[in-house]
């Protein structure tokens, strides 16, 4: 159902030649930023509940086993990954603001920001967790069992995760090269999940990425427009900066995670065939 809605949205935009950026701006003018933000994020939060209920009730799989190979979910891993990527995002945004102040305007208003914070802290982690549980847990586990492969689910979920964002106004504004960033992010999160035998680091990273962006800086051409602290008023361009996270920051994070959690056997965990236990007759 989720993929069908994504496909339907993309086809509708192409067939009708609708400018998604213009549509969002019209919705904001009619209903306000917070209403549009809530309506954009709430469905994915609902999808998270649907997915977890499906797995728990119909597949009779525990949420813990969907999340991790450990005996319990490692909240320390979630918070470590969240804190690391959140801190790096805040520092990089601060550097950009100092170096290129002409690209930003101060957008902070206390009451709207507090309302945004209250809603975003609840809904954004639910939105990002749905995407992680769908791609890096539900699909990756299912495809791994079906194909007896680790590499195929890694590549398939990374590509579909990237293509899922094809209807975002950012892609319309900057071009399809932005899909390299989205697919690269999916590949990074897939590698992290397989190497760590769990979803926790991916959950923390994804929540930090969307939450800090939502609260700290927004623009008139992004999918989620909010009363954030700053507004980016620069003209977007798809240059080398699109590839910086994929080529520099993601490998750096992999090195940090690998050292902290003592990862080993990269080839085995990323490309080896899956041997399933034989069921007794």
mmCIF file of C-alpha atoms in Angstrom:
data_model
loop_
_atom_site.group_PDB
_atom_site.id
_atom_site.type_symbol
_atom_site.label_atom_id
_atom_site.label_comp_id
_atom_site.label_asym_id
_atom_site.label_seq_id
_atom_site.Cartn_x
_atom_site.Cartn_y
_atom_site.Cartn_z
ATOM 1 C CA UNK A 1 0.000 0.000 0.000
ATOM 2 C CA UNK A 2 2.825 2.384 0.843
ATOM 3 C CA UNK A 3 4.657 1.765 -2.437
ATOM 4 C CA UNK A 4 1.405 2.081 -4.356
ATOM 5 C CA UNK A 5 0.768 5.512 -2.819
ATOM 6 C CA UNK A 6 4.315 6.626 -3.641
ATOM 7 C CA UNK A 7 3.910 5.465 -7.245
ATOM 8 C CA UNK A 8 0.482 7.068 -7.539
ATOM 9 C CA UNK A 9 1.841 10.377 -6.262
ATOM 10 C CA UNK A 10 4.743 10.330 -8.731
ATOM 11 C CA UNK A 11 2.541 9.402 -11.722
ATOM 12 C CA UNK A 12 -0.004 12.079 -10.805
ATOM 13 C CA UNK A 13 2.731 14.737 -10.700
ATOM 14 C CA UNK A 14 4.089 13.665 -14.086
ATOM 15 C CA UNK A 15 0.762 13.250 -15.875
ATOM 16 C CA UNK A 16 -0.732 16.506 -14.631
ATOM 17 C CA UNK A 17 2.607 18.357 -14.804
ATOM 18 C CA UNK A 18 1.987 19.780 -11.334
ATOM 19 C CA UNK A 19 4.776 21.722 -9.643
ATOM 20 C CA UNK A 20 5.017 20.071 -6.189
ATOM 21 C CA UNK A 21 6.862 23.103 -4.781
ATOM 22 C CA UNK A 22 4.038 25.389 -5.902
ATOM 23 C CA UNK A 23 1.413 23.027 -4.469
ATOM 24 C CA UNK A 24 3.149 23.016 -1.076
ATOM 25 C CA UNK A 25 3.335 26.809 -1.073
ATOM 26 C CA UNK A 26 -0.388 27.064 -1.850
ATOM 27 C CA UNK A 27 -1.199 24.637 0.964
ATOM 28 C CA UNK A 28 0.939 26.646 3.379
ATOM 29 C CA UNK A 29 -0.802 29.886 2.378
ATOM 30 C CA UNK A 30 -4.213 28.271 2.935
ATOM 31 C CA UNK A 31 -3.558 26.224 6.078
ATOM 32 C CA UNK A 32 -0.249 27.372 7.568
ATOM 33 C CA UNK A 33 3.148 25.710 7.891
ATOM 34 C CA UNK A 34 2.351 23.628 10.966
ATOM 35 C CA UNK A 35 -0.813 22.121 9.498
ATOM 36 C CA UNK A 36 0.948 21.158 6.264
ATOM 37 C CA UNK A 37 3.890 19.749 8.233
ATOM 38 C CA UNK A 38 1.561 17.698 10.463
ATOM 39 C CA UNK A 39 -0.388 16.333 7.489
ATOM 40 C CA UNK A 40 2.844 15.404 5.701
ATOM 41 C CA UNK A 41 4.373 13.486 8.611
ATOM 42 C CA UNK A 42 1.324 11.995 10.323
ATOM 43 C CA UNK A 43 0.542 9.339 7.662
ATOM 44 C CA UNK A 44 4.030 7.838 7.988
ATOM 45 C CA UNK A 45 3.684 7.759 11.759
ATOM 46 C CA UNK A 46 0.426 5.851 11.256
ATOM 47 C CA UNK A 47 2.169 3.505 8.808
ATOM 48 C CA UNK A 48 4.724 2.708 11.543
ATOM 49 C CA UNK A 49 1.943 1.549 13.852
ATOM 50 C CA UNK A 50 0.401 -0.501 11.033
ATOM 51 C CA UNK A 51 3.725 -2.164 10.217
ATOM 52 C CA UNK A 52 4.515 -3.063 13.829
ATOM 53 C CA UNK A 53 1.012 -4.433 14.384
ATOM 54 C CA UNK A 54 1.267 -6.484 11.172
ATOM 55 C CA UNK A 55 4.609 -7.958 12.221
ATOM 56 C CA UNK A 56 3.510 -8.643 15.797
ATOM 57 C CA UNK A 57 -0.010 -9.978 15.195
ATOM 58 C CA UNK A 58 0.001 -11.552 11.739
ATOM 59 C CA UNK A 59 3.635 -12.628 11.342
ATOM 60 C CA UNK A 60 3.985 -13.416 15.048
ATOM 61 C CA UNK A 61 7.443 -11.909 15.147
ATOM 62 C CA UNK A 62 8.622 -9.904 18.135
ATOM 63 C CA UNK A 63 9.501 -6.241 17.645
ATOM 64 C CA UNK A 64 12.871 -6.978 19.240
ATOM 65 C CA UNK A 65 13.725 -9.642 16.631
ATOM 66 C CA UNK A 66 12.586 -7.255 13.886
ATOM 67 C CA UNK A 67 14.944 -4.633 15.301
ATOM 68 C CA UNK A 68 18.067 -6.480 16.379
ATOM 69 C CA UNK A 69 19.821 -9.820 16.743
ATOM 70 C CA UNK A 70 20.602 -8.937 20.361
ATOM 71 C CA UNK A 71 18.456 -10.146 23.242
ATOM 72 C CA UNK A 72 17.079 -6.628 23.716
ATOM 73 C CA UNK A 73 17.023 -3.346 21.796
ATOM 74 C CA UNK A 74 20.180 -1.311 22.454
ATOM 75 C CA UNK A 75 18.925 2.165 23.299
ATOM 76 C CA UNK A 76 22.531 3.246 23.901
ATOM 77 C CA UNK A 77 23.271 2.613 20.241
ATOM 78 C CA UNK A 78 20.215 4.627 19.172
ATOM 79 C CA UNK A 79 21.154 7.604 21.339
ATOM 80 C CA UNK A 80 24.846 7.447 20.407
ATOM 81 C CA UNK A 81 24.082 7.505 16.692
ATOM 82 C CA UNK A 82 21.449 10.213 17.174
ATOM 83 C CA UNK A 83 23.769 12.416 19.239
ATOM 84 C CA UNK A 84 26.753 11.995 16.918
ATOM 85 C CA UNK A 85 24.899 12.899 13.715
ATOM 86 C CA UNK A 86 22.846 15.640 15.396
ATOM 87 C CA UNK A 87 25.987 17.294 16.774
ATOM 88 C CA UNK A 88 27.737 17.113 13.399
ATOM 89 C CA UNK A 89 24.702 18.603 11.629
ATOM 90 C CA UNK A 90 24.480 21.473 14.110
ATOM 91 C CA UNK A 91 28.206 22.231 13.771
ATOM 92 C CA UNK A 92 28.097 22.126 9.953
ATOM 93 C CA UNK A 93 25.027 24.366 9.853
ATOM 94 C CA UNK A 94 26.745 26.812 12.204
ATOM 95 C CA UNK A 95 29.832 26.885 9.986
ATOM 96 C CA UNK A 96 27.681 27.506 6.889
ATOM 97 C CA UNK A 97 25.846 30.315 8.674
ATOM 98 C CA UNK A 98 29.137 31.989 9.676
ATOM 99 C CA UNK A 99 30.775 31.578 6.269
ATOM 100 C CA UNK A 100 27.737 32.418 4.117
ATOM 101 C CA UNK A 101 25.406 34.606 6.203
ATOM 102 C CA UNK A 102 23.804 35.982 3.034
ATOM 103 C CA UNK A 103 22.303 32.525 2.385
ATOM 104 C CA UNK A 104 20.226 32.547 5.584
ATOM 105 C CA UNK A 105 17.615 34.619 7.363
ATOM 106 C CA UNK A 106 16.702 34.282 11.031
ATOM 107 C CA UNK A 107 13.317 32.578 11.090
ATOM 108 C CA UNK A 108 12.958 31.962 14.834
ATOM 109 C CA UNK A 109 9.656 32.765 16.553
ATOM 110 C CA UNK A 110 9.313 31.346 20.048
ATOM 111 C CA UNK A 111 5.691 30.139 20.132
ATOM 112 C CA UNK A 112 5.612 28.579 16.622
ATOM 113 C CA UNK A 113 8.981 26.953 17.314
ATOM 114 C CA UNK A 114 7.815 25.443 20.617
ATOM 115 C CA UNK A 115 4.729 24.026 18.880
ATOM 116 C CA UNK A 116 6.948 22.667 16.107
ATOM 117 C CA UNK A 117 9.321 21.146 18.655
ATOM 118 C CA UNK A 118 6.494 19.397 20.535
ATOM 119 C CA UNK A 119 5.047 17.897 17.346
ATOM 120 C CA UNK A 120 8.360 17.086 15.663
ATOM 121 C CA UNK A 121 9.906 15.310 18.655
ATOM 122 C CA UNK A 122 7.029 12.826 18.559
ATOM 123 C CA UNK A 123 6.224 12.482 14.851
ATOM 124 C CA UNK A 124 9.630 12.776 13.161
ATOM 125 C CA UNK A 125 11.142 9.745 14.969
ATOM 126 C CA UNK A 126 7.977 7.811 14.107
ATOM 127 C CA UNK A 127 8.264 8.856 10.451
ATOM 128 C CA UNK A 128 11.939 7.909 10.196
ATOM 129 C CA UNK A 129 11.428 4.713 12.195
ATOM 130 C CA UNK A 130 8.721 3.612 9.751
ATOM 131 C CA UNK A 131 11.138 4.012 6.853
ATOM 132 C CA UNK A 132 13.862 2.119 8.727
ATOM 133 C CA UNK A 133 11.575 -0.699 9.851
ATOM 134 C CA UNK A 134 10.135 -1.010 6.347
ATOM 135 C CA UNK A 135 13.396 -0.968 4.382
ATOM 136 C CA UNK A 136 16.198 -2.057 6.735
ATOM 137 C CA UNK A 137 14.152 -4.515 8.816
ATOM 138 C CA UNK A 138 10.977 -5.877 7.218
ATOM 139 C CA UNK A 139 12.136 -5.878 3.571
ATOM 140 C CA UNK A 140 15.783 -6.689 4.284
ATOM 141 C CA UNK A 141 14.937 -9.664 6.485
ATOM 142 C CA UNK A 142 12.231 -10.949 4.137
ATOM 143 C CA UNK A 143 14.313 -10.589 0.983
ATOM 144 C CA UNK A 144 17.299 -12.138 2.740
ATOM 145 C CA UNK A 145 15.270 -15.246 3.586
ATOM 146 C CA UNK A 146 13.695 -15.381 0.116
ATOM 147 C CA UNK A 147 16.952 -14.992 -1.837
ATOM 148 C CA UNK A 148 19.414 -16.521 0.701
ATOM 149 C CA UNK A 149 21.506 -13.434 -0.036
ATOM 150 C CA UNK A 150 22.813 -10.498 1.965
ATOM 151 C CA UNK A 151 23.941 -8.393 -0.977
ATOM 152 C CA UNK A 152 20.650 -8.398 -2.918
ATOM 153 C CA UNK A 153 18.523 -7.036 -0.036
ATOM 154 C CA UNK A 154 21.208 -4.409 0.668
ATOM 155 C CA UNK A 155 21.207 -3.145 -2.925
ATOM 156 C CA UNK A 156 17.460 -3.504 -3.494
ATOM 157 C CA UNK A 157 16.424 -1.646 -0.340
ATOM 158 C CA UNK A 158 19.023 1.088 -0.952
ATOM 159 C CA UNK A 159 17.793 1.735 -4.490
ATOM 160 C CA UNK A 160 14.095 1.624 -3.586
ATOM 161 C CA UNK A 161 14.742 3.892 -0.595
ATOM 162 C CA UNK A 162 16.350 6.431 -2.918
ATOM 163 C CA UNK A 163 13.695 6.164 -5.624
ATOM 164 C CA UNK A 164 11.007 6.625 -2.949
ATOM 165 C CA UNK A 165 12.119 10.274 -2.718
ATOM 166 C CA UNK A 166 11.817 10.901 -6.476
ATOM 167 C CA UNK A 167 8.654 13.011 -6.104
ATOM 168 C CA UNK A 168 10.206 15.289 -3.447
ATOM 169 C CA UNK A 169 10.325 18.970 -4.478
ATOM 170 C CA UNK A 170 14.084 18.925 -3.795
ATOM 171 C CA UNK A 171 14.535 16.496 -6.687
ATOM 172 C CA UNK A 172 12.378 18.655 -8.931
ATOM 173 C CA UNK A 173 14.454 21.691 -7.993
ATOM 174 C CA UNK A 174 17.952 20.182 -8.142
ATOM 175 C CA UNK A 175 17.515 17.344 -10.613
ATOM 176 C CA UNK A 176 17.727 13.554 -10.491
ATOM 177 C CA UNK A 177 21.366 13.695 -9.405
ATOM 178 C CA UNK A 178 19.968 14.190 -5.908
ATOM 179 C CA UNK A 179 18.882 10.543 -6.044
ATOM 180 C CA UNK A 180 22.580 9.670 -5.722
ATOM 181 C CA UNK A 181 22.439 11.202 -2.248
ATOM 182 C CA UNK A 182 19.246 9.360 -1.305
ATOM 183 C CA UNK A 183 20.444 5.999 -2.647
ATOM 184 C CA UNK A 184 23.841 6.558 -1.016
ATOM 185 C CA UNK A 185 22.105 7.250 2.291
ATOM 186 C CA UNK A 186 20.088 4.044 1.919
ATOM 187 C CA UNK A 187 23.274 2.095 1.168
ATOM 188 C CA UNK A 188 25.011 3.593 4.201
ATOM 189 C CA UNK A 189 22.106 2.711 6.502
ATOM 190 C CA UNK A 190 21.923 -0.800 5.039
ATOM 191 C CA UNK A 191 25.642 -1.391 5.620
ATOM 192 C CA UNK A 192 25.343 -0.112 9.185
ATOM 193 C CA UNK A 193 22.384 -2.437 9.838
ATOM 194 C CA UNK A 194 24.110 -5.542 8.441
ATOM 195 C CA UNK A 195 27.463 -4.861 10.090
ATOM 196 C CA UNK A 196 25.933 -4.145 13.493
ATOM 197 C CA UNK A 197 23.374 -6.981 13.301
ATOM 198 C CA UNK A 198 20.681 -4.522 14.265
ATOM 199 C CA UNK A 199 18.673 -1.474 13.306
ATOM 200 C CA UNK A 200 19.531 0.735 16.287
ATOM 201 C CA UNK A 201 22.301 2.850 14.722
ATOM 202 C CA UNK A 202 20.204 3.439 11.603
ATOM 203 C CA UNK A 203 17.201 4.447 13.724
ATOM 204 C CA UNK A 204 19.249 7.025 15.625
ATOM 205 C CA UNK A 205 20.937 8.456 12.536
ATOM 206 C CA UNK A 206 17.735 8.832 10.521
ATOM 207 C CA UNK A 207 15.837 10.454 13.399
ATOM 208 C CA UNK A 208 18.658 12.936 14.003
ATOM 209 C CA UNK A 209 18.969 13.754 10.305
ATOM 210 C CA UNK A 210 15.304 14.671 9.847
ATOM 211 C CA UNK A 211 14.656 16.166 13.272
ATOM 212 C CA UNK A 212 17.634 18.528 13.326
ATOM 213 C CA UNK A 213 16.946 19.620 9.749
ATOM 214 C CA UNK A 214 13.291 20.210 10.592
ATOM 215 C CA UNK A 215 14.095 22.291 13.683
ATOM 216 C CA UNK A 216 17.250 24.071 12.580
ATOM 217 C CA UNK A 217 16.982 25.080 8.936
ATOM 218 C CA UNK A 218 14.344 24.907 6.225
ATOM 219 C CA UNK A 219 13.707 26.501 2.834
ATOM 220 C CA UNK A 220 10.885 27.199 0.414
ATOM 221 C CA UNK A 221 11.797 24.267 -1.852
ATOM 222 C CA UNK A 222 11.981 21.329 0.568
ATOM 223 C CA UNK A 223 9.349 18.684 1.324
ATOM 224 C CA UNK A 224 9.116 19.652 5.018
ATOM 225 C CA UNK A 225 8.763 23.414 5.538
ATOM 226 C CA UNK A 226 8.619 24.502 9.165
ATOM 227 C CA UNK A 227 9.022 27.558 11.437
ATOM 228 C CA UNK A 228 12.631 26.523 12.053
ATOM 229 C CA UNK A 229 15.414 28.621 13.551
ATOM 230 C CA UNK A 230 16.889 29.513 10.153
ATOM 231 C CA UNK A 231 15.607 29.660 6.587
ATOM 232 C CA UNK A 232 17.928 28.962 3.673
ATOM 233 C CA UNK A 233 17.205 31.529 0.958
ATOM 234 C CA UNK A 234 20.045 30.564 -1.378
ATOM 235 C CA UNK A 235 19.351 29.213 -4.842
ATOM 236 C CA UNK A 236 19.802 25.428 -4.708
ATOM 237 C CA UNK A 237 22.293 23.787 -7.030
ATOM 238 C CA UNK A 238 23.251 20.149 -7.436
ATOM 239 C CA UNK A 239 27.019 20.357 -7.262
ATOM 240 C CA UNK A 240 29.712 18.423 -5.434
ATOM 241 C CA UNK A 241 28.118 19.379 -2.100
ATOM 242 C CA UNK A 242 25.352 16.854 -2.835
ATOM 243 C CA UNK A 243 27.969 14.085 -2.753
ATOM 244 C CA UNK A 244 29.877 15.315 0.324
ATOM 245 C CA UNK A 245 27.819 13.314 2.853
ATOM 246 C CA UNK A 246 28.051 10.132 0.748
ATOM 247 C CA UNK A 247 31.774 10.438 -0.022
ATOM 248 C CA UNK A 248 33.077 11.949 3.231
ATOM 249 C CA UNK A 249 30.748 11.885 6.227
ATOM 250 C CA UNK A 250 29.201 8.441 5.758
ATOM 251 C CA UNK A 251 32.589 6.679 5.453
ATOM 252 C CA UNK A 252 33.734 8.637 8.522
ATOM 253 C CA UNK A 253 30.710 7.449 10.491
ATOM 254 C CA UNK A 254 31.338 3.871 9.357
ATOM 255 C CA UNK A 255 34.881 4.104 10.708
ATOM 256 C CA UNK A 256 33.656 5.475 14.046
ATOM 257 C CA UNK A 257 30.959 2.805 14.389
ATOM 258 C CA UNK A 258 33.356 0.045 13.315
ATOM 259 C CA UNK A 259 35.928 1.065 15.902
ATOM 260 C CA UNK A 260 33.434 1.581 18.730
ATOM 261 C CA UNK A 261 31.486 -1.636 18.151
ATOM 262 C CA UNK A 262 34.430 -3.743 16.928
ATOM 263 C CA UNK A 263 32.974 -4.716 13.575
ATOM 264 C CA UNK A 264 34.766 -7.445 11.634
ATOM 265 C CA UNK A 265 34.049 -9.814 8.767
ATOM 266 C CA UNK A 266 32.811 -7.120 6.379
ATOM 267 C CA UNK A 267 32.726 -9.369 3.315
ATOM 268 C CA UNK A 268 30.923 -12.118 5.189
ATOM 269 C CA UNK A 269 28.254 -9.822 6.622
ATOM 270 C CA UNK A 270 27.646 -7.834 3.433
ATOM 271 C CA UNK A 271 27.935 -10.372 0.629
ATOM 272 C CA UNK A 272 27.844 -13.944 1.963
ATOM 273 C CA UNK A 273 25.017 -16.352 1.317
ATOM 274 C CA UNK A 274 22.541 -16.870 4.142
ATOM 275 C CA UNK A 275 22.405 -20.368 5.566
ATOM 276 C CA UNK A 276 19.014 -21.045 7.101
ATOM 277 C CA UNK A 277 18.642 -23.647 9.859
ATOM 278 C CA UNK A 278 17.113 -26.948 8.750
ATOM 279 C CA UNK A 279 13.634 -27.510 10.156
ATOM 280 C CA UNK A 280 13.023 -30.898 11.728
ATOM 281 C CA UNK A 281 10.289 -32.926 10.057
#
